[in-house]
Short mmCIF file of C-alpha atoms and ligand atoms in Angstrom, two decimals:
data_model
loop_
_atom_site.label_atom_id
_atom_site.label_comp_id
_atom_site.label_asym_id
_atom_site.label_seq_id
_atom_site.Cartn_x
_atom_site.Cartn_y
_atom_site.Cartn_z
CA MET A 1 121.97 57.39 80.16
CA ILE A 2 120.28 55.44 82.96
CA ASP A 3 121.70 52.21 83.41
CA GLY A 4 123.38 51.60 80.05
CA LYS A 5 120.14 53.13 77.82
CA LYS A 6 119.60 56.28 75.96
CA VAL A 7 117.21 58.59 77.36
CA LEU A 8 113.90 59.12 75.88
CA PHE A 9 111.30 61.89 76.57
CA SER A 10 108.20 62.54 74.99
CA GLY A 11 104.33 64.03 76.49
CA MET A 12 101.29 64.93 75.38
CA GLN A 13 98.82 67.88 76.23
CA ALA A 14 95.77 66.80 78.65
CA THR A 15 93.62 69.43 75.97
CA GLY A 16 90.67 67.83 74.11
CA ASN A 17 90.46 64.31 73.49
CA LEU A 18 93.54 62.23 71.41
CA THR A 19 92.66 61.78 67.84
CA LEU A 20 94.12 59.37 65.23
CA GLY A 21 96.74 61.59 64.42
CA ASN A 22 98.03 61.83 68.39
CA TYR A 23 97.83 57.76 68.10
CA LEU A 24 99.88 56.98 64.83
CA GLY A 25 101.99 60.43 64.89
CA ALA A 26 103.25 60.28 68.29
CA LEU A 27 101.87 57.05 71.00
CA LYS A 28 102.49 53.90 68.42
CA ASN A 29 106.29 54.96 67.89
CA TRP A 30 106.42 55.63 71.28
CA LEU A 31 104.89 51.91 72.07
CA THR A 32 107.94 50.61 69.34
CA LEU A 33 110.56 52.69 71.08
CA SER A 34 109.95 51.71 74.00
CA ASP A 35 112.11 48.87 74.82
CA GLU A 36 114.96 50.50 73.56
CA TYR A 37 115.27 53.27 75.65
CA GLU A 38 114.63 54.61 79.15
CA CYS A 39 111.32 56.21 78.71
CA PHE A 40 109.76 59.12 79.83
CA TYR A 41 106.13 59.60 78.75
CA SER A 42 104.22 63.03 80.44
CA VAL A 43 100.87 63.95 80.71
CA VAL A 44 102.03 67.66 80.33
CA ASP A 45 99.58 69.56 81.70
CA LEU A 46 101.54 72.46 82.87
CA HIS A 47 101.60 73.41 79.30
CA SER A 48 97.91 72.61 79.32
CA ILE A 49 96.93 76.36 80.98
CA THR A 50 98.61 78.04 78.32
CA VAL A 51 95.19 78.04 76.67
CA ARG A 52 92.50 78.49 79.14
CA GLN A 53 90.78 75.09 81.08
CA GLU A 54 88.31 74.68 83.08
CA PRO A 55 89.44 72.60 86.06
CA ALA A 56 87.32 69.69 86.63
CA GLU A 57 87.58 68.65 83.11
CA LEU A 58 91.61 69.02 83.08
CA ARG A 59 91.81 66.96 85.75
CA LYS A 60 89.38 64.52 83.95
CA ARG A 61 91.57 64.57 80.55
CA ALA A 62 94.56 64.46 82.24
CA ARG A 63 93.73 60.98 84.32
CA ASN A 64 92.38 59.84 81.19
CA LEU A 65 95.61 60.00 79.20
CA LEU A 66 97.58 58.77 81.74
CA THR A 67 95.36 56.36 81.45
CA LEU A 68 95.42 55.89 77.43
CA TYR A 69 99.19 55.80 78.07
CA ILE A 70 98.88 52.19 79.33
CA ALA A 71 96.58 51.13 77.91
CA ALA A 72 98.03 52.05 74.15
CA GLY A 73 100.48 49.35 75.66
CA LEU A 74 103.22 51.40 77.41
CA ASP A 75 104.03 48.83 80.59
CA PRO A 76 104.76 51.61 83.32
CA LYS A 77 106.89 49.74 85.05
CA LYS A 78 109.63 50.51 82.16
CA ASN A 79 108.29 53.00 80.83
CA CYS A 80 107.52 56.85 83.28
CA ILE A 81 104.13 57.79 83.05
CA TYR A 82 104.07 61.04 85.14
CA TYR A 83 102.12 63.82 85.33
CA GLN A 84 104.21 66.89 84.82
CA SER A 85 102.70 69.23 87.30
CA HIS A 86 104.05 66.32 89.81
CA VAL A 87 107.28 67.41 89.26
CA SER A 88 108.58 70.78 89.77
CA GLY A 89 112.03 70.51 88.27
CA HIS A 90 109.79 71.50 85.19
CA SER A 91 108.88 74.38 86.20
CA GLN A 92 111.98 75.69 87.40
CA LEU A 93 114.60 74.79 84.81
CA ALA A 94 111.95 76.51 82.60
CA TRP A 95 111.60 79.64 84.89
CA ILE A 96 116.32 78.88 84.56
CA LEU A 97 115.96 78.26 80.01
CA ASN A 98 114.30 81.60 79.86
CA CYS A 99 116.94 83.28 80.55
CA PHE A 100 119.18 81.76 77.93
CA THR A 101 116.19 82.20 75.09
CA TYR A 102 115.76 85.26 72.89
CA MET A 103 111.96 87.04 72.44
CA GLY A 104 113.35 86.76 68.67
CA GLU A 105 113.57 83.10 68.93
CA LEU A 106 110.16 82.78 70.61
CA ASN A 107 108.60 85.18 67.85
CA ARG A 108 109.39 83.13 65.06
CA MET A 109 107.92 79.74 66.06
CA THR A 110 105.02 79.24 63.92
CA GLN A 111 102.33 77.35 66.96
CA PHE A 112 102.67 80.08 68.94
CA LYS A 113 101.81 82.65 66.02
CA ASP A 114 98.52 79.95 65.09
CA LYS A 115 97.68 79.74 68.55
CA ALA A 116 98.16 83.42 69.09
CA ALA A 117 95.46 84.10 65.80
CA LYS A 118 93.37 81.04 67.31
CA HIS A 119 93.12 82.67 71.27
CA THR A 120 92.84 86.40 70.60
CA ASP A 121 91.27 86.69 73.61
CA ASN A 122 94.03 85.73 76.12
CA ILE A 123 97.68 85.93 74.13
CA ASN A 124 99.30 85.33 77.89
CA ALA A 125 103.39 84.89 78.05
CA GLY A 126 102.73 81.75 78.63
CA LEU A 127 101.83 80.65 75.25
CA PHE A 128 104.53 82.21 74.27
CA THR A 129 107.87 81.08 76.18
CA TYR A 130 105.58 77.34 75.64
CA PRO A 131 108.69 76.35 73.68
CA VAL A 132 111.62 77.09 76.65
CA LEU A 133 108.69 74.96 79.03
CA MET A 134 108.91 71.57 76.36
CA ALA A 135 113.09 72.39 76.34
CA ALA A 136 112.94 71.98 79.92
CA ASP A 137 111.20 68.47 79.85
CA ILE A 138 113.94 66.96 77.72
CA LEU A 139 116.58 68.70 78.64
CA LEU A 140 115.69 67.84 82.16
CA PHE A 141 116.19 64.17 81.99
CA GLN A 142 119.06 64.46 79.49
CA SER A 143 117.32 63.07 76.87
CA ASP A 144 119.24 61.95 73.61
CA VAL A 145 115.63 61.32 71.48
CA VAL A 146 112.80 62.92 71.19
CA PRO A 147 109.46 61.47 69.33
CA VAL A 148 107.25 63.41 68.11
CA GLY A 149 105.15 64.71 65.03
CA LYS A 150 106.09 66.74 62.69
CA ASP A 151 103.91 69.44 63.67
CA GLN A 152 106.56 69.94 66.81
CA LEU A 153 110.16 70.10 64.71
CA GLN A 154 110.83 73.95 65.40
CA HIS A 155 110.36 73.05 69.22
CA LEU A 156 113.16 70.51 68.70
CA GLU A 157 115.54 72.94 66.81
CA ILE A 158 114.49 75.55 69.68
CA THR A 159 115.16 72.57 72.52
CA ARG A 160 118.91 71.76 70.60
CA ASP A 161 119.72 75.70 70.86
CA ILE A 162 118.78 76.33 74.10
CA ALA A 163 120.73 73.64 75.07
CA GLN A 164 123.70 73.96 72.90
CA ARG A 165 123.89 77.90 73.91
CA PHE A 166 124.06 77.41 77.88
CA ASN A 167 126.57 73.85 76.64
CA GLY A 168 128.96 76.60 75.62
CA ILE A 169 128.64 79.06 78.39
CA TYR A 170 128.53 76.51 81.19
CA GLY A 171 130.57 73.26 79.76
CA GLU A 172 129.06 69.99 79.46
CA VAL A 173 125.94 69.89 81.21
CA PHE A 174 122.65 69.19 78.56
CA THR A 175 123.00 66.57 76.04
CA VAL A 176 121.81 68.10 72.84
CA PRO A 177 118.42 65.26 71.87
CA GLU A 178 117.55 64.76 68.20
CA PRO A 179 113.96 64.23 67.24
CA TYR A 180 111.81 61.16 66.06
CA ILE A 181 110.05 61.40 63.73
CA GLY A 182 108.11 57.90 62.29
CA LYS A 183 108.43 56.97 58.74
CA THR A 184 104.20 56.57 58.22
CA GLY A 185 101.72 58.79 59.87
CA ALA A 186 104.06 61.60 61.11
CA LYS A 187 101.29 64.04 59.63
CA ILE A 188 97.75 62.98 59.62
CA MET A 189 95.57 64.97 57.66
CA SER A 190 92.07 66.51 58.59
CA LEU A 191 89.46 64.43 56.99
CA GLN A 192 87.39 67.34 55.76
CA ASP A 193 90.30 69.36 54.37
CA PRO A 194 93.60 67.41 53.47
CA LEU A 195 95.69 70.17 53.46
CA LYS A 196 95.21 70.75 57.14
CA LYS A 197 96.55 68.57 60.08
CA MET A 198 94.53 66.89 62.10
CA SER A 199 93.85 68.19 65.29
CA LYS A 200 92.16 67.35 68.84
CA SER A 201 90.93 71.36 68.45
CA ASP A 202 89.57 71.42 64.87
CA GLU A 203 85.65 72.00 65.47
CA ASN A 204 84.42 70.23 62.48
CA PRO A 205 83.49 66.93 64.26
CA ASN A 206 83.83 64.98 60.89
CA ALA A 207 87.57 65.80 60.50
CA SER A 208 88.93 63.95 63.51
CA ILE A 209 88.71 60.18 64.44
CA LEU A 210 88.73 60.51 67.28
CA LEU A 211 90.83 57.45 69.94
CA MET A 212 87.25 56.28 71.73
CA ASP A 213 85.48 56.60 68.29
CA ASP A 214 83.54 53.53 68.16
CA PRO A 215 82.84 51.87 64.81
CA ASP A 216 80.41 53.21 63.41
CA THR A 217 81.33 56.58 64.17
CA VAL A 218 84.97 55.88 62.45
CA ILE A 219 83.35 54.28 59.47
CA ARG A 220 80.98 57.18 58.87
CA LYS A 221 83.46 59.90 59.58
CA PHE A 222 86.11 57.55 56.79
CA LYS A 223 83.00 57.50 54.51
CA ARG A 224 82.78 61.15 54.48
CA ALA A 225 86.30 61.97 54.62
CA VAL A 226 86.81 65.06 51.67
CA THR A 227 88.40 63.25 48.21
CA ASP A 228 88.88 64.16 44.75
CA SER A 229 87.46 63.18 41.82
CA ASP A 230 90.23 61.60 39.94
CA ALA A 231 88.81 57.94 41.33
CA CYS A 232 92.80 56.70 41.21
CA ILE A 233 93.68 55.94 44.86
CA CYS A 234 97.77 56.93 43.43
CA TYR A 235 100.06 57.99 46.52
CA ARG A 236 100.57 62.12 45.12
CA ASP A 237 100.36 65.20 46.12
CA GLU A 238 97.94 66.15 43.61
CA GLN A 239 95.11 63.87 45.64
CA PRO A 240 95.94 64.96 49.15
CA GLY A 241 92.66 63.42 50.56
CA ILE A 242 93.48 60.23 49.00
CA LYS A 243 97.61 59.90 50.31
CA ASN A 244 96.30 60.74 53.61
CA LEU A 245 93.94 58.23 53.34
CA LEU A 246 96.42 56.02 51.73
CA ASP A 247 98.61 56.59 55.02
CA ILE A 248 96.61 56.38 57.15
CA TYR A 249 95.85 52.87 56.12
CA CYS A 250 99.20 52.19 55.59
CA THR A 251 100.21 53.35 59.42
CA CYS A 252 97.40 50.76 60.89
CA THR A 253 98.09 47.26 58.76
CA ASN A 254 102.11 48.15 58.18
CA LYS A 255 102.14 47.85 55.15
CA SER A 256 104.08 49.42 52.71
CA THR A 257 102.07 52.35 50.05
CA ALA A 258 103.61 50.34 46.89
CA GLU A 259 101.97 47.13 48.76
CA ALA A 260 98.59 48.98 49.31
CA VAL A 261 98.04 51.06 45.95
CA LYS A 262 98.67 47.63 44.75
CA GLU A 263 96.32 46.57 46.31
CA PHE A 264 93.28 49.17 45.61
CA GLU A 265 94.18 49.12 41.62
CA GLY A 266 90.71 49.54 40.08
CA LYS A 267 88.88 49.45 43.12
CA GLY A 268 86.04 52.49 43.73
CA TYR A 269 86.91 55.03 46.27
CA GLY A 270 83.98 53.46 48.27
CA GLU A 271 85.49 50.42 48.83
CA PHE A 272 88.57 51.98 49.80
CA LYS A 273 87.02 54.05 52.40
CA LEU A 274 85.81 51.18 54.12
CA ALA A 275 89.04 49.52 54.51
CA VAL A 276 90.57 52.77 56.08
CA GLY A 277 87.63 52.56 57.91
CA GLU A 278 87.71 48.79 59.02
CA ALA A 279 92.08 49.06 59.74
CA VAL A 280 91.71 52.14 61.90
CA VAL A 281 88.38 50.06 63.79
CA ALA A 282 90.58 47.00 64.31
CA VAL A 283 93.93 49.07 65.87
CA LEU A 284 91.36 51.03 68.26
CA LYS A 285 89.31 47.87 69.74
CA PRO A 286 91.86 46.63 72.13
CA VAL A 287 93.06 50.30 72.77
CA GLN A 288 89.94 51.16 74.47
CA GLU A 289 88.85 47.74 76.30
CA GLU A 290 92.18 48.29 77.63
CA PHE A 291 91.55 51.82 78.38
CA SER A 292 87.94 50.66 79.93
CA ARG A 293 88.94 47.84 81.70
CA LEU A 294 92.05 50.26 83.41
CA SER A 295 89.24 53.24 83.90
CA LYS A 296 87.87 51.37 86.84
CA ASP A 297 90.92 50.40 88.26
CA LYS A 298 91.92 53.41 90.57
CA ALA A 299 94.04 51.99 93.10
CA TYR A 300 96.31 50.48 90.35
CA ILE A 301 96.33 54.02 88.20
CA ASP A 302 97.12 55.67 92.14
CA GLY A 303 100.21 53.47 92.73
CA VAL A 304 101.42 54.17 88.68
CA ILE A 305 101.05 58.05 89.70
CA LYS A 306 102.59 57.96 93.07
CA GLU A 307 105.76 55.69 92.14
CA ASN A 308 106.52 57.33 88.65
CA ALA A 309 106.44 60.89 89.88
CA GLN A 310 108.63 60.23 92.41
CA LYS A 311 111.05 58.43 89.46
CA ALA A 312 110.95 61.56 87.07
CA ASP A 313 111.31 63.18 90.48
CA TYR A 314 114.68 61.88 91.66
CA TYR A 315 116.30 62.55 88.07
CA ALA A 316 115.12 65.48 87.02
CA ASN A 317 116.54 66.70 90.85
CA LYS A 318 119.99 65.36 89.57
CA THR A 319 119.97 67.48 86.38
CA LEU A 320 118.74 70.60 88.38
CA ARG A 321 121.00 70.54 91.21
CA LYS A 322 124.22 70.45 88.30
CA VAL A 323 122.90 73.23 86.16
CA GLU A 324 122.22 75.78 89.80
CA LYS A 325 126.00 75.12 90.82
CA LYS A 326 127.57 75.95 87.31
CA ILE A 327 124.64 78.55 87.03
CA GLY A 328 126.50 80.08 90.79
CA PHE A 329 123.35 79.87 93.41
CA PRO A 330 123.98 78.58 96.76
CA GLU A 331 124.35 75.73 97.62
CA ARG A 332 121.74 73.85 99.64
CA ILE A 333 123.35 73.00 103.45
CA ARG A 334 121.68 69.93 104.50
P1 LIG B 1 96.19 70.84 69.19
O1 LIG B 1 95.69 70.49 67.52
O2 LIG B 1 95.16 71.11 70.29
O3 LIG B 1 97.13 71.82 69.29
P2 LIG B 1 97.33 68.54 69.15
O4 LIG B 1 96.88 67.87 68.13
O5 LIG B 1 98.39 68.61 68.16
O6 LIG B 1 97.12 68.96 69.55
P3 LIG B 1 99.42 67.58 71.06
O7 LIG B 1 99.13 67.14 72.47
O8 LIG B 1 99.73 68.95 70.73
O9 LIG B 1 98.36 67.43 70.51
O10 LIG B 1 100.49 66.60 70.44
C1 LIG B 1 101.37 65.64 71.10
C2 LIG B 1 102.16 64.77 69.79
O11 LIG B 1 100.73 64.35 68.66
C3 LIG B 1 102.90 65.60 69.38
O12 LIG B 1 104.31 64.56 69.33
C4 LIG B 1 101.88 65.84 67.87
O13 LIG B 1 103.02 65.69 67.00
C5 LIG B 1 101.47 64.55 67.59
N1 LIG B 1 100.31 64.64 66.63
C6 LIG B 1 99.71 66.01 66.86
N2 LIG B 1 98.83 66.05 65.70
C7 LIG B 1 99.15 65.17 64.96
C8 LIG B 1 98.49 64.49 63.59
N3 LIG B 1 97.77 65.31 63.21
N4 LIG B 1 100.18 64.07 62.89
C9 LIG B 1 100.92 63.29 63.47
N5 LIG B 1 101.01 63.52 64.46
C10 LIG B 1 100.15 64.19 65.36
N1 LIG B 2 104.41 70.77 72.32
C1 LIG B 2 104.02 69.66 72.25
C2 LIG B 2 103.69 68.06 73.92
C3 LIG B 2 104.86 68.51 74.75
C4 LIG B 2 106.39 67.66 74.19
C5 LIG B 2 107.37 68.08 75.28
C6 LIG B 2 106.63 66.76 73.28
C7 LIG B 2 105.03 69.81 75.21
N2 LIG B 2 106.68 68.97 76.25
C8 LIG B 2 108.49 67.23 75.11
C9 LIG B 2 107.78 66.36 73.21
C10 LIG B 2 108.82 66.58 74.39
C11 LIG B 2 102.87 69.41 71.90
O1 LIG B 2 101.85 70.20 71.69
N3 LIG B 2 102.39 68.25 70.71
#
């Protein structure tokens, strides 16, 4: 609890350009939760280097991502928006938690298996212990709730296990967090293969809508989206392409699935795809405009970076001192 409010933590990696999946699965929920909770939204650049990064590119992407959090509507006065690498507590707690995590647990992580298969030339120890750093992010702020897409549930589960294990040994040190999965948009699928999640690292440019895509590109990508030959706009597993488009449409328009299905009853796929594209354009346009405005205001963004890192550092250190004491590290002499 901070000032009587429950704590929320979430983060995104500064790798690749954000997709509609990231926006609908994560960012959009962040906005709806930001009044109710004391929120920490981090640009998790320490996580990004588990895959090799070009330094100038990483720096640029991290700044763009931080700016995008604000452009999407998160007020940096109310939400702590900061770079993970500016708060050393993340790495410090991660080391400690490494010593309370089992190899067998990490071996079961599907994201590790996927990424290791993708980057066979660089299966580094950081990629393996990635979930421990994520647990440290969350536990460092005594977070109650963590809004993520469905793909991150396994990492939330291991975070809870680590917290409970630690508490079991040392007493109630960490708050055990709960995941928060949005009602719609929890898993946006690829437009080219609706059985695969939409991912910013997809090689096929038509598979993902990027947050910075202009309206023509968005409409064109939806026109090319893979569907089926059933000629029915129905919400069912047998039609994963149409189901995904309905999910996107409903999340963007805040309509229910039943409403959307009724709206497009008897209509053709062409008309439906265009409507989905237009709904997405309407959501992206204001974010893009605000991003372009904020990007030019260097002093403002620099101020946010500095102030929020200090705030995050303060709360991180509070937890860290408590953990160090419980473990038996010598007290700091002031
Ligand atoms: P990559 O595809 O490169 O592994 P990513 O797109 O999964 O990256 P992350 O930074 O790992 O991006 O995820 C940021 C947030 O977006 C997480 O909360 C994640 O659950 C959510 N997210 C990512 N992809 C989707 C998706 N297709 N649908 C819904 N949520 C998603
Ligand atoms: N692993 C997450 C990003 C992430 C995160 C976090 C999300 C890192 N630390 C803490 C929520 C809470 C991802 O790949 N999407």
